[in-house]
Tab-separated table of C-alpha atoms and ligand atoms in Angstrom:
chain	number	residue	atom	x	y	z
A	1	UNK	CA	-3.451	-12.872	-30.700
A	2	UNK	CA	-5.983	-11.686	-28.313
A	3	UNK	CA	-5.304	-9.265	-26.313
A	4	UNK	CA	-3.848	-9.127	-22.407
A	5	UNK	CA	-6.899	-9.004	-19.792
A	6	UNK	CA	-4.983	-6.602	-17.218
A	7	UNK	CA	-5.972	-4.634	-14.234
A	8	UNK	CA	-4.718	-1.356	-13.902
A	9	UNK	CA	-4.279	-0.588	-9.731
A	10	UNK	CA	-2.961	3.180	-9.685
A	11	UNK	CA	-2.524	5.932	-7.594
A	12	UNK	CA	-3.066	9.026	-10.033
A	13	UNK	CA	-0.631	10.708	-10.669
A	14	UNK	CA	0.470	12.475	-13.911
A	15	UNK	CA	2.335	9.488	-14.999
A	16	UNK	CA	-0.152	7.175	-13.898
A	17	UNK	CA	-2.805	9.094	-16.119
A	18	UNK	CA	-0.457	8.424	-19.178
A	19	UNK	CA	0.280	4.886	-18.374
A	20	UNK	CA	-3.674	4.575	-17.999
A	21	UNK	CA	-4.179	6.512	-21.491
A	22	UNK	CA	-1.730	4.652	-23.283
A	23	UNK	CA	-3.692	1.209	-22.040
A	24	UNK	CA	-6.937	2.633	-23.383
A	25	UNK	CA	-5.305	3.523	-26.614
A	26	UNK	CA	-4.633	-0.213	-27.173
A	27	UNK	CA	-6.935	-2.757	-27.405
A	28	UNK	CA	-5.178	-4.914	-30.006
A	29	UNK	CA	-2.934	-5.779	-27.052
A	30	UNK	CA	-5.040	-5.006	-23.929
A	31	UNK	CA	-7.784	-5.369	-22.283
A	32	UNK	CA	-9.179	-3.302	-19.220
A	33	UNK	CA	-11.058	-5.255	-16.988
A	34	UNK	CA	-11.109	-2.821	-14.519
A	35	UNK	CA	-9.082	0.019	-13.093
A	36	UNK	CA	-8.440	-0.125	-8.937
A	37	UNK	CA	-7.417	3.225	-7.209
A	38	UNK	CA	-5.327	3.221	-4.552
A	39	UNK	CA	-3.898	6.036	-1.336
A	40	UNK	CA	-0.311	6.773	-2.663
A	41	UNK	CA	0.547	9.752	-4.799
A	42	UNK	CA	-2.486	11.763	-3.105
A	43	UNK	CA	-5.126	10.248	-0.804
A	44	UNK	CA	-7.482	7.823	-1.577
A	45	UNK	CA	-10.378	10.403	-2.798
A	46	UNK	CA	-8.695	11.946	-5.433
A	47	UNK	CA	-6.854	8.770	-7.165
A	48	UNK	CA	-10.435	7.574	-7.600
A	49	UNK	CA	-11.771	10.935	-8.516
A	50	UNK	CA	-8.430	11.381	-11.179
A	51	UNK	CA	-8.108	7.738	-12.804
A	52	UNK	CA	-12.371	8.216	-13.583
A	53	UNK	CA	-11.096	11.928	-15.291
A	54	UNK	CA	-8.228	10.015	-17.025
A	55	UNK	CA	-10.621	7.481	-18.375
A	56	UNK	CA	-13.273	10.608	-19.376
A	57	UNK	CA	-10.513	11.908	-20.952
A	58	UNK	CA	-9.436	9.046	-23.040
A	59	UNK	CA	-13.198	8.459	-24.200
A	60	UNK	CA	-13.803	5.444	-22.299
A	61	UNK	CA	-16.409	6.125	-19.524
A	62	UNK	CA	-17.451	2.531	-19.156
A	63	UNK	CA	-14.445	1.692	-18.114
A	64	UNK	CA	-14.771	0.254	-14.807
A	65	UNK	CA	-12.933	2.327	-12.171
A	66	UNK	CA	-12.956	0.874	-7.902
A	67	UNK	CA	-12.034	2.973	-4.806
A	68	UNK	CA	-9.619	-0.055	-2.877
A	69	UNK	CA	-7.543	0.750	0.170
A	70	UNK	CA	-7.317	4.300	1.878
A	71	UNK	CA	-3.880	3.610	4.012
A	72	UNK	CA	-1.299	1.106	4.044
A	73	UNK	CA	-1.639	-2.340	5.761
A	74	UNK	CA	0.909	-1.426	8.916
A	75	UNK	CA	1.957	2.433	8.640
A	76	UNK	CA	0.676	5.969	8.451
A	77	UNK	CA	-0.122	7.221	4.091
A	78	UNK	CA	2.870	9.004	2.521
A	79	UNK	CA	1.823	11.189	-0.219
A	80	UNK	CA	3.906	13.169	-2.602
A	81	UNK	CA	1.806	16.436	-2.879
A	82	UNK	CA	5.402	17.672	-3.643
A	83	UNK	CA	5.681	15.837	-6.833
A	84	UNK	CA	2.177	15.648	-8.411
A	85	UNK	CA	0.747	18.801	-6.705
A	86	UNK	CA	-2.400	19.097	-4.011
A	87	UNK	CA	-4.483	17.691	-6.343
A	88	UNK	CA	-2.043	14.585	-8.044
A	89	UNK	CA	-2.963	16.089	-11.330
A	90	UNK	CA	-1.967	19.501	-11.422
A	91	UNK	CA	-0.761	21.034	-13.841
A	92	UNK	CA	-4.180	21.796	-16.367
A	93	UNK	CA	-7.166	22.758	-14.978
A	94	UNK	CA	-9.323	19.649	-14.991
A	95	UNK	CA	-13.164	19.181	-14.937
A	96	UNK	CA	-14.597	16.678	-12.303
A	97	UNK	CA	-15.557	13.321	-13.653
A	98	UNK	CA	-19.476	12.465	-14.717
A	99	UNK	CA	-18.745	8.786	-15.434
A	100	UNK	CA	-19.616	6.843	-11.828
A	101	UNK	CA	-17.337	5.123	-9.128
A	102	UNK	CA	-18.175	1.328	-8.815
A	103	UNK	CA	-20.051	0.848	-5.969
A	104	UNK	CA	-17.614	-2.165	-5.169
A	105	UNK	CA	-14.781	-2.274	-2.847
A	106	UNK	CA	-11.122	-2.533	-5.124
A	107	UNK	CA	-10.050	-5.461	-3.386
A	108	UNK	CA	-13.508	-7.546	-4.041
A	109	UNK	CA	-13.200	-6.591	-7.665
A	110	UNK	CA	-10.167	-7.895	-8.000
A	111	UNK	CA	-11.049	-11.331	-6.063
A	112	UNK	CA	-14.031	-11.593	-7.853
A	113	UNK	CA	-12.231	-11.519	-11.109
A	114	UNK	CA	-9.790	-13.718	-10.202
A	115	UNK	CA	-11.931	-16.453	-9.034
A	116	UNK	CA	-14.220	-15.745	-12.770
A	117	UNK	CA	-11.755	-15.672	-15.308
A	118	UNK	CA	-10.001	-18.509	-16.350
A	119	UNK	CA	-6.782	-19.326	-14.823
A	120	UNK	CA	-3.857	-17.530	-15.633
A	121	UNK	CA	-5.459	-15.077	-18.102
A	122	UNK	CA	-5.645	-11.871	-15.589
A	123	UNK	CA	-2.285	-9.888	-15.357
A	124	UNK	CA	-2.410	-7.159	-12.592
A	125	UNK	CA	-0.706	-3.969	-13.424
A	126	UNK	CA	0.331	-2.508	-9.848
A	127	UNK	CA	1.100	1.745	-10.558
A	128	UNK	CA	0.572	2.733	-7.047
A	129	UNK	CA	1.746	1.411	-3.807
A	130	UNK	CA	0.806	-2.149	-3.505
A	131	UNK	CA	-1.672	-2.429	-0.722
A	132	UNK	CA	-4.371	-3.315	-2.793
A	133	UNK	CA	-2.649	-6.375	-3.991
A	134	UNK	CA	-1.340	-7.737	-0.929
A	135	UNK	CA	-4.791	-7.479	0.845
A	136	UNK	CA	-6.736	-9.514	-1.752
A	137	UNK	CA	-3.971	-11.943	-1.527
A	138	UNK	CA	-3.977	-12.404	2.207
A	139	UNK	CA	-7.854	-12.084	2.076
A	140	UNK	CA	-8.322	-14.924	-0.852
A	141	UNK	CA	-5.081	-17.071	-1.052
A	142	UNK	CA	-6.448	-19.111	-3.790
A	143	UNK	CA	-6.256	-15.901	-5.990
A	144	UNK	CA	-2.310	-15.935	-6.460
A	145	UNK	CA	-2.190	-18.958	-8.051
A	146	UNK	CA	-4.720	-17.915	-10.861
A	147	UNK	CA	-2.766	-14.790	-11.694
A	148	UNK	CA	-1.063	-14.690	-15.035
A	149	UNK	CA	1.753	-11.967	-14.292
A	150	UNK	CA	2.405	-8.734	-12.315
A	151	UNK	CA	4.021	-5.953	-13.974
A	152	UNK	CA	4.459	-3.243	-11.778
A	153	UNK	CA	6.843	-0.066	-11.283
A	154	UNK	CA	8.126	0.228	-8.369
A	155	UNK	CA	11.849	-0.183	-6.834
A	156	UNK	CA	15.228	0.599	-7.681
A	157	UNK	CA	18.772	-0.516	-7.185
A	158	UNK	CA	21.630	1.132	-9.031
A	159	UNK	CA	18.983	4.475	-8.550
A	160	UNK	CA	18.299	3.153	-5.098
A	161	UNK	CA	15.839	5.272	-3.835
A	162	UNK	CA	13.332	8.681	-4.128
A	163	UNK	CA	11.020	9.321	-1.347
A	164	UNK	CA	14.885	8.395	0.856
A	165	UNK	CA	18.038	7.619	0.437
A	166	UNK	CA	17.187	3.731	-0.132
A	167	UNK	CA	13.700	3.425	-1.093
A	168	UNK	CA	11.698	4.288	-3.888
A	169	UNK	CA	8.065	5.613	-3.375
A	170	UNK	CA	5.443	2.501	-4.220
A	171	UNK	CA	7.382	0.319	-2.099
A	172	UNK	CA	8.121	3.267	0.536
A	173	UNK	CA	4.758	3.810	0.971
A	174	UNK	CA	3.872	0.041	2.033
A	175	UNK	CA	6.752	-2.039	2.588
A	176	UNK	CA	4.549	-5.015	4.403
A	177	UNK	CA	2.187	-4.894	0.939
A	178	UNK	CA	4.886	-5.294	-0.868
A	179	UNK	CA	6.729	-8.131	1.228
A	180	UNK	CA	3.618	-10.515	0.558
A	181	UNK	CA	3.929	-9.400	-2.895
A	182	UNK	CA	7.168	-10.223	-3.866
A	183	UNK	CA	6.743	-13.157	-1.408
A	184	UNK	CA	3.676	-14.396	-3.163
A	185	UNK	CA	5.295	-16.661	-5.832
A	186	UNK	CA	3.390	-15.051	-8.714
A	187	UNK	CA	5.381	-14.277	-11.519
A	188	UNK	CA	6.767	-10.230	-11.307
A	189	UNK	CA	8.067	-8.378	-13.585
A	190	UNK	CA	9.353	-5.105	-11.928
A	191	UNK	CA	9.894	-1.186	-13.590
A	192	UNK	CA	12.544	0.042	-11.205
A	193	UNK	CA	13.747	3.535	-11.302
A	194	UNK	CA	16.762	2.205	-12.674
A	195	UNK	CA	14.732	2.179	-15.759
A	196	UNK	CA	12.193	4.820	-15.638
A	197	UNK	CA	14.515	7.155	-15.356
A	198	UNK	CA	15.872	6.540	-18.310
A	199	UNK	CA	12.093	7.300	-19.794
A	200	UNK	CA	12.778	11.040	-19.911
A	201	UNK	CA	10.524	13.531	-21.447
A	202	UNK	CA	12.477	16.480	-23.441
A	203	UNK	CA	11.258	19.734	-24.820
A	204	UNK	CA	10.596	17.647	-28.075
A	205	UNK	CA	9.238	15.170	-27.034
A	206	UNK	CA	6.962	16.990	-24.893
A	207	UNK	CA	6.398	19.144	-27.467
A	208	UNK	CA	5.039	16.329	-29.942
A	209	UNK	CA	2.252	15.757	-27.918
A	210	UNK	CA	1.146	19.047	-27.921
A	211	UNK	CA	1.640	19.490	-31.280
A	212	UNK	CA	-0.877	16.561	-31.800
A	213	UNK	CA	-3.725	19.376	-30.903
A	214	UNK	CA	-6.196	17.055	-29.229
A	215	UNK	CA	-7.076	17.154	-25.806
A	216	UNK	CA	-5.264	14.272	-24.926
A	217	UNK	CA	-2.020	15.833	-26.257
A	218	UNK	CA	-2.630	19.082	-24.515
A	219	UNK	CA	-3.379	17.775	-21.333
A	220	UNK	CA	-0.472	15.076	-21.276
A	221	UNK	CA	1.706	18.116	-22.729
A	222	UNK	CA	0.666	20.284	-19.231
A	223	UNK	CA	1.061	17.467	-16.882
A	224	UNK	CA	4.706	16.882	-17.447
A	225	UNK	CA	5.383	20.171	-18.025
A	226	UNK	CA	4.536	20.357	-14.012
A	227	UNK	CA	5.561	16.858	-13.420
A	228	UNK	CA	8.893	17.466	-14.683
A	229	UNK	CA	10.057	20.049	-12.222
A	230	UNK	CA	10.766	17.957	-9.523
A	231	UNK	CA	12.959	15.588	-10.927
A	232	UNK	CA	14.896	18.306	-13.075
A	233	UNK	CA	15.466	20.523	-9.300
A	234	UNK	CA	16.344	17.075	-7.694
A	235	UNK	CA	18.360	15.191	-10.490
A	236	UNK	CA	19.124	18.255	-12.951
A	237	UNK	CA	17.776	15.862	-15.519
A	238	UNK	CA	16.508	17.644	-18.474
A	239	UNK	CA	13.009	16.330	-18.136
A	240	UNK	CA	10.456	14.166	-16.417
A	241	UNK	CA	11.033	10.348	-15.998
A	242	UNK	CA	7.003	8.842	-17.085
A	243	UNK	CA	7.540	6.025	-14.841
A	244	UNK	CA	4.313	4.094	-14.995
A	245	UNK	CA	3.719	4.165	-18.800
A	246	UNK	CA	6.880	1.902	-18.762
A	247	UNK	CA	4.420	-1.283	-17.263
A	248	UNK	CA	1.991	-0.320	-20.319
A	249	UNK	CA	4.547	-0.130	-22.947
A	250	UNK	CA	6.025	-3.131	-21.438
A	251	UNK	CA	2.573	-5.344	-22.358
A	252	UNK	CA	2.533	-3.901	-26.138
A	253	UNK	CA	6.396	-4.243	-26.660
A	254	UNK	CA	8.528	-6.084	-24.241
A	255	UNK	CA	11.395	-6.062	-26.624
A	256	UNK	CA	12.140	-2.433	-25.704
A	257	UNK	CA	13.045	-3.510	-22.262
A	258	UNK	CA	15.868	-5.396	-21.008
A	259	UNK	CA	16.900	-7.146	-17.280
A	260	UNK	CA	17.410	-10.134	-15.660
A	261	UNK	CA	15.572	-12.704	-13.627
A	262	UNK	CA	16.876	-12.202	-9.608
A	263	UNK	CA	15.903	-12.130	-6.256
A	264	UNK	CA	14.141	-9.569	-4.743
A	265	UNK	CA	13.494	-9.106	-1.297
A	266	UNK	CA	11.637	-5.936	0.566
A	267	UNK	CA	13.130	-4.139	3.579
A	268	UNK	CA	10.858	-4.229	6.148
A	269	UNK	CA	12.562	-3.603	9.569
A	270	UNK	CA	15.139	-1.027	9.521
A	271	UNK	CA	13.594	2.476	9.498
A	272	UNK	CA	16.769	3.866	7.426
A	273	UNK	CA	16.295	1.895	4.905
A	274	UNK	CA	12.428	0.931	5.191
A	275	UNK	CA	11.124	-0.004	1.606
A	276	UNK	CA	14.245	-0.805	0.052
A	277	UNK	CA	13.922	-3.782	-2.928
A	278	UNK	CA	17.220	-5.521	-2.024
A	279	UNK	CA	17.748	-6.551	-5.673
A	280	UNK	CA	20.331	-9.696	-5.750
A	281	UNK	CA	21.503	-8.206	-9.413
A	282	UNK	CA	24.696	-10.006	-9.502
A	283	UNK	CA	23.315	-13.120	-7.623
A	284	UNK	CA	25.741	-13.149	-4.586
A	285	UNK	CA	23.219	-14.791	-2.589
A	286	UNK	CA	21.565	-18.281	-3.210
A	287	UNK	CA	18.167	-16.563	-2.749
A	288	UNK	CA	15.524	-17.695	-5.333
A	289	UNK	CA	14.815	-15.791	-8.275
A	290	UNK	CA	10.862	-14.623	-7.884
A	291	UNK	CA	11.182	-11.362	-10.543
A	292	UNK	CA	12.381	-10.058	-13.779
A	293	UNK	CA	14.135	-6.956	-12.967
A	294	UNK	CA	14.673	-4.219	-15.216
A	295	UNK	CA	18.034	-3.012	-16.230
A	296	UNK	CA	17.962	-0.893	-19.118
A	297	UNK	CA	14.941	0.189	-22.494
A	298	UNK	CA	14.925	2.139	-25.199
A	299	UNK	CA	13.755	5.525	-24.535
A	300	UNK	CA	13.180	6.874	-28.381
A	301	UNK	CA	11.483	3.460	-28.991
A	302	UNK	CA	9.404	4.103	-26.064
A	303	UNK	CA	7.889	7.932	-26.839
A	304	UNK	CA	7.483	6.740	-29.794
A	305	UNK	CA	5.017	4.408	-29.027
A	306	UNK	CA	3.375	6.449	-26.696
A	307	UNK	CA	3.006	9.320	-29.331
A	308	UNK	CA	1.941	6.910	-32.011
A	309	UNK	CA	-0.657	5.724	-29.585
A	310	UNK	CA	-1.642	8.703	-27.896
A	311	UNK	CA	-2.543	10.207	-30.922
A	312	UNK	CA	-5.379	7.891	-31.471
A	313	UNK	CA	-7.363	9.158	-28.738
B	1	RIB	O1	8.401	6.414	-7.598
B	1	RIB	C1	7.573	6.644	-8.709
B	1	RIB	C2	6.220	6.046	-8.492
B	1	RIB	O2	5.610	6.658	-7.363
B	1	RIB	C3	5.258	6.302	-9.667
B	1	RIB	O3	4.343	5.254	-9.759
B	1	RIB	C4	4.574	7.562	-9.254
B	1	RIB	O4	3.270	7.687	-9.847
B	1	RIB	C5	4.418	7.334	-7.770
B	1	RIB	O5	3.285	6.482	-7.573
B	2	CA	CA1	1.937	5.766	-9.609
């Protein structure tokens, strides 16, 4: 089969960077057409700066990397310097990037692709917050209909939220992005916390990618080892959850997943609980179904993958 044309719109991020690894690491299943930063985690010039390192890193400095949107469409950036530290990669020390920034705005790129491959071949892999998205949808409506799939993480409802008590961070950040999203009719397939934080890293696990001894292993290896403290202070879980590599791994094995096709709708009003996915999980309401939300995965199945495929870098 050939493999999925995807592109990867992030906000870099530890677990962005191994989400974006782990899609460079397979390219039976998919393709990179491009990779789109985006403000979220840290602001917008140092998710470009850290997706072109991640792509350095992996040994792929053609890969096409695009500066998009610097601020949400309606609100003030939220960052989470708290989480990913000052620089949204801490953790190793990291060289700056050599390979160049496309000259091209995010948002054209991902229009212009659109429009030039054939219909319903692109799938857009939203990592960040989703402003990116939303504006080349409001800016060229005929896009949406062209677009294979989303598969993004963000959301939550039995783990309602991180960044408050109701929301979770990608949608937090830009609630109105994510409105047109989910509004959009394209089909979504959504990585809520209610799985990703089931994708815990443990001392093993963390320590089988160092143990690979290439720099790929070592690096990953040192950013959850920093990652990871926020979520074990906060949640006293033993390790990190690698929320974005969930989207990846979803592309190159969908079986280790599980959920259920509902409707969900984005809190947009109420500044308590601003950026909440109101997931209809047990269908109370007679609201359409417009994603597949994620319930549950198989976390051994999942590192596994991601060691077997780190490893080839
Ligand atoms: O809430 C987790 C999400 O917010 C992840 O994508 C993380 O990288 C941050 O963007
Ligand atoms: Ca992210």
């Amino acid at each position: 089969m050939a493999p999925r044309k995807i592109i990867i719109d992030t906000d870099p991020g530890q677990d962005d960077a191994v989400a974006i690894l782990l899609a460079l690491a397979s390219p039976e299943e998919i393709e990179v057409l491009g990779v789109t930063a985006v403000a979220g985690n840290v602001p917008l010039s140092l998710t470009q700066k850290n997706a072109r390192i991640v792509c350095e890193l992996a040994g792929k400095p053609d890969t096409k990397v695009f500066a998009g949107c610097d601020a949400p469409i309606a609100r003030k950036l939220v960052t989470a310097e708290h989480v990913h530290g000052k620089t949204g990669l801490d953790g190793p020390q990291m060289a700056d990037p050599t390979m160049p920034l496309q000259e091209q705005h995010a948002v054209d790129f991902i229009i212009e692709t659109l429009r030039a491959e054939p219909a319903g071949t692109v799938t857009l892999c939203p990592l960040g917050p989703l402003t990116n998205i939303a504006v080349a949808f409001e800016r060229a409506p005929d896009i949406v209909e062209k677009v294979q799939e989303i598969v993004l993480m963000g959301g939550a409802y039995f783990e309602v939220g991180n960044i408050t008590p109701a929301a979770e961070f990608n949608i937090y950040v830009d609630p109105e992005a994510a409105k047109i999203v989910f509004g959009s009719g394209v089909p979504i397939v959504v990585m809520p916390l209610d799985v990703t934080h089931k994708a815990l890293t443990t001392r093993d696990r963390v320590d089988a990618f160092r143990d690979m001894g290439s720099d790929v292993g070592t690096m990953v290896a040192a950013w959850t080892d920093f990652f990871e403290r926020f979520d074990k202070e906060k949640y006293g879980s033993e390790g990190a959850p690698l929320h974005d590599p969930c989207v990846i791994a979803y592309l190159i094995k969908p079986e280790l997943f599980s959920g259920r096709h509902i409707n969900v709708e984005i809190e947009t009003q109420s500044e308590l609980t601003l950026g909440m996915t109101v997931a209809d999980w047990w269908r109370v309401t007679d609201r359409s179904a417009n994603a597949l939300f994620m319930g549950d995965m198989d976390a051994a199945g999942f590192f596994e993958l991601l060691a077997d495929r780190l490893a080839r870098l």
